[in-house]
Coordinates of C-alpha atoms and ligand atoms in Angstrom, one line a residue:
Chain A
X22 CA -161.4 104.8 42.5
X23 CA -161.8 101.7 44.2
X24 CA -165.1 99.4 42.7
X25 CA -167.4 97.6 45.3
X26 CA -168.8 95.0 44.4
X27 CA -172.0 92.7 46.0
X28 CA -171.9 89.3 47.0
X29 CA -174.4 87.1 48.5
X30 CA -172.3 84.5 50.5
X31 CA -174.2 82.0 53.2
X32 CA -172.3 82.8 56.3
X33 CA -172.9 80.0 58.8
X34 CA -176.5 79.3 57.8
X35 CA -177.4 83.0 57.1
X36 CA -177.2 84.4 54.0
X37 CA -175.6 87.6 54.0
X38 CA -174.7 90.7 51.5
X39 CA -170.9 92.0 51.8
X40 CA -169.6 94.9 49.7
X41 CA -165.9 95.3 48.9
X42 CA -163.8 96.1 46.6
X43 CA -162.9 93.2 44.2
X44 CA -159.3 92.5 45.8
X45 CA -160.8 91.1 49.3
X46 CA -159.9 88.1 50.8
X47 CA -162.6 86.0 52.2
X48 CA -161.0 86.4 55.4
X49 CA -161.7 90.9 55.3
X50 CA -165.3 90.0 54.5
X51 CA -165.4 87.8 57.4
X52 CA -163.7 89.4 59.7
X53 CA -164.4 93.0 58.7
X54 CA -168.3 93.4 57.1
X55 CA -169.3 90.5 58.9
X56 CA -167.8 91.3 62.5
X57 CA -166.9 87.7 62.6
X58 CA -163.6 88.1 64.5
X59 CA -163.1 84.3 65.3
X60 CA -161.1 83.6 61.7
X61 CA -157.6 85.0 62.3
X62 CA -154.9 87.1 60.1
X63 CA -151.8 86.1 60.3
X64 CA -149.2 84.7 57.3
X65 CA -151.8 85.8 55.2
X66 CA -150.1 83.3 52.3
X67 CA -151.5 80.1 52.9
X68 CA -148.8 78.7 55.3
X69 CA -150.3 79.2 58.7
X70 CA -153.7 77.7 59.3
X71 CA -154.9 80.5 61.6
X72 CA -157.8 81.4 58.9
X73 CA -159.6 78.2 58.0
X74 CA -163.1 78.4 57.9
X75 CA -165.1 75.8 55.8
X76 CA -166.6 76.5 52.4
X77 CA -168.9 74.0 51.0
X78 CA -168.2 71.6 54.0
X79 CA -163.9 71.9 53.0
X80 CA -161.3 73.5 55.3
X81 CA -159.3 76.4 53.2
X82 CA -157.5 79.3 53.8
X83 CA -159.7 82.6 53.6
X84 CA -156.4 84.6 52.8
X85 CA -156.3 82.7 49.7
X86 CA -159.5 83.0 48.8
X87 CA -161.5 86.1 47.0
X88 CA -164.8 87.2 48.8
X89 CA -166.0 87.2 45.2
X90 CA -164.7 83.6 44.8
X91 CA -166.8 82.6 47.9
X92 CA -170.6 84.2 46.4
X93 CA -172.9 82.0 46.1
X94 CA -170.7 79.4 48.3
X95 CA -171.3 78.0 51.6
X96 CA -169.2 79.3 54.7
X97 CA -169.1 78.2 58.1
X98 CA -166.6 80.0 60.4
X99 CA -165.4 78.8 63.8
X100 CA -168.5 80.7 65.7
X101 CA -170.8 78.7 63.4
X102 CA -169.4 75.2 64.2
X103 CA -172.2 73.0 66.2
X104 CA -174.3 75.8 67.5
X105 CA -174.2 77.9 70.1
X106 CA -172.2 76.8 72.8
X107 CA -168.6 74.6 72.7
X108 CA -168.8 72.0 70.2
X109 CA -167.0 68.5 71.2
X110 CA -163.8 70.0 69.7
X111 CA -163.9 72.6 71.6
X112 CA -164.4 71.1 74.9
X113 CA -161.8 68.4 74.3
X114 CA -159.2 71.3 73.5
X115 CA -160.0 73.2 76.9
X116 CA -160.1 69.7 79.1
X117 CA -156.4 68.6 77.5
X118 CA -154.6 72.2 78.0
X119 CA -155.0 72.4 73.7
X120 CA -154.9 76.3 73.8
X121 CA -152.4 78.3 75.1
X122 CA -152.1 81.6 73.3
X123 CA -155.0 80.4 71.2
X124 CA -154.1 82.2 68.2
X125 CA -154.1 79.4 66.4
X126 CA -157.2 77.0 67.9
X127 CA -160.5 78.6 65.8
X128 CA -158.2 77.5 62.7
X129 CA -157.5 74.2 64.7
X130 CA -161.5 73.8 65.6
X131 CA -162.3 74.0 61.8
X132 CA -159.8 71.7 60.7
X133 CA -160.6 69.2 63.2
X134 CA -164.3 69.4 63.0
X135 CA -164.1 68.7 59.4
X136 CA -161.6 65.5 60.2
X137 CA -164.5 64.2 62.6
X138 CA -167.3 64.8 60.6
X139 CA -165.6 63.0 57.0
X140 CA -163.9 60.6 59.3
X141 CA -165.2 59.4 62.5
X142 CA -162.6 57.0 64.2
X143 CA -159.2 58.9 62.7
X144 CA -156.1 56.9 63.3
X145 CA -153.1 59.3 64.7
X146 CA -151.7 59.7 60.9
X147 CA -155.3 60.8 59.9
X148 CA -155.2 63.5 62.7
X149 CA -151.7 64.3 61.9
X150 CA -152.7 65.0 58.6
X151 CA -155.8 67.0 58.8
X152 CA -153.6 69.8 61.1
X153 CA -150.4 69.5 58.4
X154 CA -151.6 73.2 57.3
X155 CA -152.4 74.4 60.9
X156 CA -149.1 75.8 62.3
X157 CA -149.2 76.0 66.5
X158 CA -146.5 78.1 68.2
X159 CA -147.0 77.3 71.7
X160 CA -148.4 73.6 72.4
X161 CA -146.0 71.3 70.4
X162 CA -148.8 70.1 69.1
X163 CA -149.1 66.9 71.0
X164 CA -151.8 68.2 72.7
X165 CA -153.9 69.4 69.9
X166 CA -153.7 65.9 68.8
X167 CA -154.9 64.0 71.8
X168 CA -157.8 66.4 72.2
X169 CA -158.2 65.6 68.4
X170 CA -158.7 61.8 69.3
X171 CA -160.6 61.8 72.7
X172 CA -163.5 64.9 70.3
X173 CA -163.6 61.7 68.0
X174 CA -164.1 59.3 70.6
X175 CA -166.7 61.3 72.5
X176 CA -168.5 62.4 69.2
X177 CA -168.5 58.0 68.3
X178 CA -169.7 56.7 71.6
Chain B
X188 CA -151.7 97.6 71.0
X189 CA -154.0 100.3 71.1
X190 CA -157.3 99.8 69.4
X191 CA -157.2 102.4 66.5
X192 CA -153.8 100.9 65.3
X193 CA -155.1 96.9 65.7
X194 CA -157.6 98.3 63.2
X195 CA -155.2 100.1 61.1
X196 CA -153.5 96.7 60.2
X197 CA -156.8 95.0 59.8
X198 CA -157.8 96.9 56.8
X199 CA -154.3 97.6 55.2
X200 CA -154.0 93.8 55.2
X201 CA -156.4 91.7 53.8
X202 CA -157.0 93.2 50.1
X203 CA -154.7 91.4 47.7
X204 CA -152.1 93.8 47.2
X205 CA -152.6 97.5 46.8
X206 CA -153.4 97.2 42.5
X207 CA -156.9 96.7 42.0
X208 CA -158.3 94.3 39.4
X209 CA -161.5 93.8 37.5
X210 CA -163.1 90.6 38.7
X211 CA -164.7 88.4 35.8
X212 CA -166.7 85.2 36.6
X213 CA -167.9 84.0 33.1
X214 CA -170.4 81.3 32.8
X215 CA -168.9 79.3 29.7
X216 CA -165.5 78.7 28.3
X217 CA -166.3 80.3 25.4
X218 CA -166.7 83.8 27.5
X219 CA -163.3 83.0 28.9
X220 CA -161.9 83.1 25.6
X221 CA -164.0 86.4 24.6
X222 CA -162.6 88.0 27.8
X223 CA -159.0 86.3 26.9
X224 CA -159.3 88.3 23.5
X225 CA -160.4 91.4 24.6
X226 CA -158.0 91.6 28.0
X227 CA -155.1 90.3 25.6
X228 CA -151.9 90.4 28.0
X229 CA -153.4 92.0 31.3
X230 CA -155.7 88.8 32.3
X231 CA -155.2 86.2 34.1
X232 CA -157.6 83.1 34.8
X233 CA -157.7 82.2 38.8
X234 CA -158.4 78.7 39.3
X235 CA -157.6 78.2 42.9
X236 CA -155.9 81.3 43.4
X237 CA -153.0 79.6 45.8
X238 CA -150.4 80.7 43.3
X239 CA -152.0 83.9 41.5
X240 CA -153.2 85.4 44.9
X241 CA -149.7 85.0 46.5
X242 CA -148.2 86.6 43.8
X243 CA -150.5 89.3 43.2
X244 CA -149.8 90.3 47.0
X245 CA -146.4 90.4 46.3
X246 CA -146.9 92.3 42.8
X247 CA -145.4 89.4 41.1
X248 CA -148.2 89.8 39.2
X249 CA -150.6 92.7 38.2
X250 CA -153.3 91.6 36.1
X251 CA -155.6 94.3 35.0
X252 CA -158.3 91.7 34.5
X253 CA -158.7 88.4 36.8
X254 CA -161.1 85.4 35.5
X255 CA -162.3 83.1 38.2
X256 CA -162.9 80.1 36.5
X257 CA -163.4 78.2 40.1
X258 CA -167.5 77.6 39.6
X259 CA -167.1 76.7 35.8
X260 CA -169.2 73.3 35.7
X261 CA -168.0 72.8 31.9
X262 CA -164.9 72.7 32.9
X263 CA -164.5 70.5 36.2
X264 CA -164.5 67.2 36.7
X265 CA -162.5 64.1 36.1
X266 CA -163.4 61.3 33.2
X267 CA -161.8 58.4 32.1
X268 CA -162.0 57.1 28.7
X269 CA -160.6 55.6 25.5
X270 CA -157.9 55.1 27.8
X271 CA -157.3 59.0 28.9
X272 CA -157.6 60.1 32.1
X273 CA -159.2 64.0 31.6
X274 CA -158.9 66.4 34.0
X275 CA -160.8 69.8 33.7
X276 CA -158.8 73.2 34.7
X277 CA -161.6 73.6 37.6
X278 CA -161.2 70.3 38.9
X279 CA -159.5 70.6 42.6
X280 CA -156.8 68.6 43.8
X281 CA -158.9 66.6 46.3
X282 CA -161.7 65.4 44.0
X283 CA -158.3 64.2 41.7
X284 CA -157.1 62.2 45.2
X285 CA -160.6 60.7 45.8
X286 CA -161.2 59.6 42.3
X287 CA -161.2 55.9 42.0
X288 CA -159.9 55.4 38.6
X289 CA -156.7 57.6 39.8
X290 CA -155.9 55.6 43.0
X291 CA -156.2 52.6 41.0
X292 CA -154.5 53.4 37.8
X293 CA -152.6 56.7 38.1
X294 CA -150.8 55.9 42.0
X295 CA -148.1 58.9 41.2
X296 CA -150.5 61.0 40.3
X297 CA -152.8 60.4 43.7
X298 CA -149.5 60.7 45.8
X299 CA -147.7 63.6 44.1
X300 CA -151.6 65.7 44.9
X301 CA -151.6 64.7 48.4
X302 CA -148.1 66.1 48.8
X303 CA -149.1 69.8 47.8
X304 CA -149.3 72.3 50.6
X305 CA -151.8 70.9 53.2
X306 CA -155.4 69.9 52.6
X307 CA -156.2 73.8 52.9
X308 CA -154.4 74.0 49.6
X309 CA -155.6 71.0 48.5
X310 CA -159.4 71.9 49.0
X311 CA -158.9 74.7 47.0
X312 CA -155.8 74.4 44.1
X313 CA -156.2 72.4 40.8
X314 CA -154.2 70.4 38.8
X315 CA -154.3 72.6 35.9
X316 CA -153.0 75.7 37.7
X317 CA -149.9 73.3 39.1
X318 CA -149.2 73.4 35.2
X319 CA -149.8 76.6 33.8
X320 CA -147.5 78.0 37.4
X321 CA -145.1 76.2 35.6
X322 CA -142.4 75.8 38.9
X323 CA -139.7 73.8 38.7
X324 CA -140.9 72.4 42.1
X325 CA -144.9 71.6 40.8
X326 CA -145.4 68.4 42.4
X327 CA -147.7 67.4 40.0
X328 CA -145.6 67.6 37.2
X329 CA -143.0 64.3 37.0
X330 CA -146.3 62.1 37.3
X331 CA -148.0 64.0 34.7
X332 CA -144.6 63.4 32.7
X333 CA -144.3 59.9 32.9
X334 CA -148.2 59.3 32.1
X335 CA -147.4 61.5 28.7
X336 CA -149.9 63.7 29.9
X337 CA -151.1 66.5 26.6
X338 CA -152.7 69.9 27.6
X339 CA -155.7 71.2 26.1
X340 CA -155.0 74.7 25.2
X341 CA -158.0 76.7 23.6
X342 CA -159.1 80.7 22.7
X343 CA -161.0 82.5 20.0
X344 CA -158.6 81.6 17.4
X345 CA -159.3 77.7 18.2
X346 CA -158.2 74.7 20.4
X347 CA -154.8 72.6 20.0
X348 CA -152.8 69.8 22.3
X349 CA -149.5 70.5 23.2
X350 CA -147.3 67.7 24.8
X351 CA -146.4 68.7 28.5
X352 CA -142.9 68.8 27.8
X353 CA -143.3 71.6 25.1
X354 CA -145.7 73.1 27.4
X355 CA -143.3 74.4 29.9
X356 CA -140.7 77.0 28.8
X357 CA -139.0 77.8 31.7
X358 CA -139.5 78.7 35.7
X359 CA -142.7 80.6 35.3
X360 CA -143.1 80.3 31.4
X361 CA -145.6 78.6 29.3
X362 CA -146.5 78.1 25.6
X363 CA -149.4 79.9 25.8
X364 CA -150.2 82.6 24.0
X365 CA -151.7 85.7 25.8
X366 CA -155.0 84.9 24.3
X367 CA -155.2 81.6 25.1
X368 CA -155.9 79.4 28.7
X369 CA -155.6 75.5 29.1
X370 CA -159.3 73.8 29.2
X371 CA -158.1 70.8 30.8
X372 CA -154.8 68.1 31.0
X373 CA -155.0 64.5 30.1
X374 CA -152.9 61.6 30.9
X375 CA -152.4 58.0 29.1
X376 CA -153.3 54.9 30.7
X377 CA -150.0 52.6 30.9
X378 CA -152.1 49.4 30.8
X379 CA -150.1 46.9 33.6
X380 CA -147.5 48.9 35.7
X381 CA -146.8 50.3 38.7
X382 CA -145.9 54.0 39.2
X383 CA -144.4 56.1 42.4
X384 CA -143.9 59.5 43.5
X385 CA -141.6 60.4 46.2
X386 CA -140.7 64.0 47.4
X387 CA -138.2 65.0 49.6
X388 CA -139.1 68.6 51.4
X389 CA -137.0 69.7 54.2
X390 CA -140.3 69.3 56.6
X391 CA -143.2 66.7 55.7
X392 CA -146.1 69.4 56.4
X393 CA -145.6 72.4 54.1
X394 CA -143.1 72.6 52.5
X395 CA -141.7 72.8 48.4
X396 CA -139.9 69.4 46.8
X397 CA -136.0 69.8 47.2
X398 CA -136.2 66.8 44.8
X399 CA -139.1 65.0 43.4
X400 CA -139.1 61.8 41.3
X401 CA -141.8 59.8 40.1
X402 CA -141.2 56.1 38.5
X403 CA -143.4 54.4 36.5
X404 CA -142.5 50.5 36.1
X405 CA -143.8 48.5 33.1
X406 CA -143.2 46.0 30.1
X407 CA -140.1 47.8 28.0
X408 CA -138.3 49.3 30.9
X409 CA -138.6 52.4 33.3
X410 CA -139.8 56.4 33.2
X411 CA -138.8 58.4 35.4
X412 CA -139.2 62.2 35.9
X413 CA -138.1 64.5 38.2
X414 CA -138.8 68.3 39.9
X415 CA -136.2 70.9 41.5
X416 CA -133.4 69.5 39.5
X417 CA -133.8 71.8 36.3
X418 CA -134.8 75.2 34.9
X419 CA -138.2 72.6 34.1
X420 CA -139.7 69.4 35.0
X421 CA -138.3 66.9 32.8
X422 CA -138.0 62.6 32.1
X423 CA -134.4 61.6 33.1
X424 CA -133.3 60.2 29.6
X425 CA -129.7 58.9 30.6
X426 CA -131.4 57.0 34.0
X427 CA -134.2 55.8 32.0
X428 CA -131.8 53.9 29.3
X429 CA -128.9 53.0 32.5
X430 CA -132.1 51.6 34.7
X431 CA -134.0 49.7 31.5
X432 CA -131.1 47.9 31.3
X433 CA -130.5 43.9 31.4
X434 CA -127.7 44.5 34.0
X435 CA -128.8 46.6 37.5
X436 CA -126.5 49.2 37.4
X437 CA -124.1 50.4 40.3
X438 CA -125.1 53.5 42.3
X439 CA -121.9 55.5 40.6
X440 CA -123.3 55.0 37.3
X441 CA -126.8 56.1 38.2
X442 CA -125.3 58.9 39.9
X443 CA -123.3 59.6 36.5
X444 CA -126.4 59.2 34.4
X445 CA -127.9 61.8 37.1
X446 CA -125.2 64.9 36.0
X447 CA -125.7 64.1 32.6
X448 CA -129.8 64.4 33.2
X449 CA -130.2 67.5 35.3
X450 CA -128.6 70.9 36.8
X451 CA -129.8 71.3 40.1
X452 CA -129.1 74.9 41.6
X453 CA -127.9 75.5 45.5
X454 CA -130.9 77.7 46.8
X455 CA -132.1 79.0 50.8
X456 CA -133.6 75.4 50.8
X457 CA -130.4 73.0 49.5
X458 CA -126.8 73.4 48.1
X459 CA -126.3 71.8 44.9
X460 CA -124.4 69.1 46.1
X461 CA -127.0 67.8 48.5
X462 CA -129.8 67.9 45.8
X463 CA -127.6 65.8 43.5
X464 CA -126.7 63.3 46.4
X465 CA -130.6 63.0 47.2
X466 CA -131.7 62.5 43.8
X467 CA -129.7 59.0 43.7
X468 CA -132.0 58.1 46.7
X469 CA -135.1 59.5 45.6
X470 CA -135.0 57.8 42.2
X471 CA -134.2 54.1 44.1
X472 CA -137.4 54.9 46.1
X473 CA -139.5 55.5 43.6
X474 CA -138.1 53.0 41.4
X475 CA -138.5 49.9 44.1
X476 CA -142.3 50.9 44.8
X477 CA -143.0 51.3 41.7
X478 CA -141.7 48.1 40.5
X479 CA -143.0 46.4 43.7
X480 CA -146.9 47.8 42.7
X481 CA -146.3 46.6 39.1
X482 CA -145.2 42.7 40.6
X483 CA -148.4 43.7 42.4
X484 CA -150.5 43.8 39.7
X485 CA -149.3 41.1 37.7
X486 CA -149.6 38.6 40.6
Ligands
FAD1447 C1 -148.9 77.4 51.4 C2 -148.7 76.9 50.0 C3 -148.1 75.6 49.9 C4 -147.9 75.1 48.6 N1 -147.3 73.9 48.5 C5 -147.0 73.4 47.3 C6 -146.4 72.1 47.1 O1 -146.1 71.4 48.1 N2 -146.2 71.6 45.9 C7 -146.6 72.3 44.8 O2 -146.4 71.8 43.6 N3 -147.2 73.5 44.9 C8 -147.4 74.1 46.1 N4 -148.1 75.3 46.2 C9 -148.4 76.0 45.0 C10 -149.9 75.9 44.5 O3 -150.7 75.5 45.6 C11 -150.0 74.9 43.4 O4 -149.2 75.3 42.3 C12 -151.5 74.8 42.9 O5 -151.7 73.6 42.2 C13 -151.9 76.0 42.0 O6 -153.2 75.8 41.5 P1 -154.4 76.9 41.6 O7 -155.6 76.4 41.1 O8 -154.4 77.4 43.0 O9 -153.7 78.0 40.7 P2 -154.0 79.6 40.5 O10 -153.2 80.3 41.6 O11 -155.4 79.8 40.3 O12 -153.2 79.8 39.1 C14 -151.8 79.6 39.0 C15 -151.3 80.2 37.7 O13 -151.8 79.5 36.6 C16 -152.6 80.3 35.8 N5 -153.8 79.5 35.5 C17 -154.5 78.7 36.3 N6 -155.4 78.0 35.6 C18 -155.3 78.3 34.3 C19 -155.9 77.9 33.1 N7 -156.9 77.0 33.2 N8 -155.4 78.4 32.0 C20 -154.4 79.3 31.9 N9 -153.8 79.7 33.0 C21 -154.2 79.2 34.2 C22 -153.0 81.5 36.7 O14 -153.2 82.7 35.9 C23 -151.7 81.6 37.5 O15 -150.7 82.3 36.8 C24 -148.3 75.8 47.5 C25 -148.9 77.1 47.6 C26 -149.1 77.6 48.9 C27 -149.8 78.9 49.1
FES1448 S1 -153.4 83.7 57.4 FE1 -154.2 82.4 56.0 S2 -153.0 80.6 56.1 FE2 -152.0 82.1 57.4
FES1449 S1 -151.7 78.0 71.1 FE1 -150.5 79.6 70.5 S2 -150.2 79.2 68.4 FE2 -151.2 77.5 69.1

């Protein structure tokens, strides 16, 4: 027999009730009672990035956190950065070629949103170092991090 | 991929392993010692849950019982006084990186935090659980070493403070009782000095320490303490004495003093041979910036 249990978790400004058994991950709730599909599974041990979402204003990995850990906590996913449509991040990514399978961008968007907003004018080492836990594939990365610079730029001017 | 089967992996995935657990979140530290007591041998606390949840999806670990001690006010925080740094077991590694009497008394402290996992792990793992993990790779650890850091250990039966050294067993062993949990760690204030921490992984984003060495530089000679090079973390005696020294030794004594100090293992990430080789390197490197920010200082 498998125990549910309630929590009241604020998902990107709405406050919302999940039920699960005690050994969810952040990222089930998310994903599974919350239909909030833009926080990916993948290593599902910290390594990979792919299921950042912010909680309390902080990236983390949602594979390595309990649902019950997060009650009571603030979450914002990648569909609730800046409103409704692309945020600067987001455009900056699709204008520089950022994406490519794009597996790994909502974690990217998250981690590079909260780079921006505790650090306006990142120097390359900065950026560098916000994305250390967000593993890309496909792009090499290089791109990532000039779309990284040029959101922070367009966010400053 | 069809659709049913996407969904099929969905589900099967994302609980922590198949054992289920009862999920505690007390709201003192005196209910974490009740729950200790009652749950003797099949709790464990989570703090950040970067180790425990790994190894609970792995069945590592199958605690009946898990205490999430994450949102336990008491019990987080960093304070500095009477010339002890504190550090509650809630405390997260990035409020330890961005406190100001850290960067500007405890420098191998700030840099061994900022070198575990990424700021994902960092936003959500605390000091304390680097210690009670107890891996011979904790990055945390040699700093904590050479800043005498004590642990506060407390449960039912009362508190006491065991020197980190006696704290740590073996890989994955502690001195604590199955009742008992650690409230928080402290570390000494060196008065002038300078102090380093340099890791070598074989990547600089994620990876574990093949060697780590913190160096603390003062009045009386050096400390130094190293990860990956033993069953434990542990001060490098014979280096120490070779290094505090009138005369600068030669690198084949250090590298002497080295064997006598550790016993490094050849694993998937290193042979042996190479660890032993690096370790000369790592110590120099943490010695020369250490000693550099302690001419620093005294300028
Ligand atoms: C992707 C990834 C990368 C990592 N990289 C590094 C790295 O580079 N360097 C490094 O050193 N570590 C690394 N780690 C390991 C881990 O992040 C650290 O050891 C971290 O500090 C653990 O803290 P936590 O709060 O998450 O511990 P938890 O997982 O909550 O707990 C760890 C263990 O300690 C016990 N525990 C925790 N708090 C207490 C307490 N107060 N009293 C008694 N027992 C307690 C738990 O029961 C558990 O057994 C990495 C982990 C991951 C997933
Ligand atoms: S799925 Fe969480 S870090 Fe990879
Ligand atoms: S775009 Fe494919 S993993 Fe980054």
């Amino acid at each position: 027999m498998r125990a549910t249990l309630v929590h009241r978790i604020t998902v990107n400004g709405v406050l919302r009730e999940v039920s699960v058994p005690p050994s969810t991950t952040l990222l089930a709730a998310l994903r599974e009672q919350c239909g909030l599909t833009g926080t990916k599974f993948n290593c599902e041990q910290g390594e990979c990035g792919a299921c950042t979402v912010l909680m309390d204003e902080l990236p983390v990995n949602t594979c390595l956190v309990l649902a019950a850990s997060a009650d009571g906590h603030d979450v914002v996913t990648v569909e609730g950065i800046d409103g409704p449509g692309p945020s600067v991040v987001q455009q900056a990514i699709m204008a520089t070629d950022a994406s490519q399978c794009g597996y790994c961008t909502p974690g990217m968007v998250v981690s590079a949103t909260a780079l921006i907003a505790r650090c306006p004018k990142p120097t390359r080492e900065d950026v560098d170092e916000a994305i250390s836990g967000n593993y890309c594939r496909c792009t090499g990365y290089e791109s990532i991090i000039t779309a990284i610079e040029q959101a922070a730029q367009a966010r400053s001017e | 991929m069809p659709d049913g089967s996407t969904e099929q992996r969905v589900l099967a995935g994302p609980a922590v392993g198949a054992a289920e657990f009862t999920y505690h979140r007390p709201g003192s530290p005196q209910e974490v010692d009740d729950l200790l007591a009652q749950h003797r041998g099949v709790a464990r606390v989570l703090a950040g849950g970067t180790d425990l949840l790994v190894q609970i999806r792995s069945a590592a670990r199958r605690p009946a019982h898990v205490i999430d001690i994450a949102d336990l006010s008491a019990v987080r925080g960093v304070s500095f006084d009477g010339g002890r740094l504190r550090v509650g077991a809630a405390t997260q590694l990035w409020e330890i990186e961005a406190h100001p009497v850290v960067r500007k008394r405890f420098a191998a402290l700030r840099e061994a935090v900022r070198c575990v996992g990424s700021l994902q792990i960092q936003n959500r793992a605390t000091l304390v659980g680097n210690v009670c993990n107890a891996s011979p790779a904790a990055d945390t650890g040699p700093a904590l070493l050479v800043y005498d850091a004590q642990v506060g250990v407390r449960s039912v039966r009362g508190n006491r403070e065991v020197g980190l050294a006696e704290f740590w067993l073996g890989p994955g062993q502690t001195a604590l009782e199955p009742d008992e949990w650690v409230e928080h760690v402290t570390l000494q204030d060196q008065g002038r000095h300078g102090s380093a921490y340099v890791k070598l992984g074989r990547t600089r984003g994620v990876d574990l320490a093949l060697v780590g060495v913190a160096a603390l530089a003062r009045r009386g000679g050096v400390r130094l303490a190293c990860a990956s090079l033993a069953p434990t973390i542990r001060r490098l005696a014979a280096v120490e004495d070779l290094l505090s020294g009138d005369e600068s030794p030669g690198e084949e004594q250090v590298a002497e003093a080295v064997g006598a100090d550790v016993s490094p293992i050849s694993d998937l990430r290193a042979s042996a041979r190479y660890r032993l080789a690096m370790t000369g390197v790592c110590i120099r490197r943490a010695n020369e910036t250490a000693g550099r920010r302690w001419e620093e200082r005294n300028a």
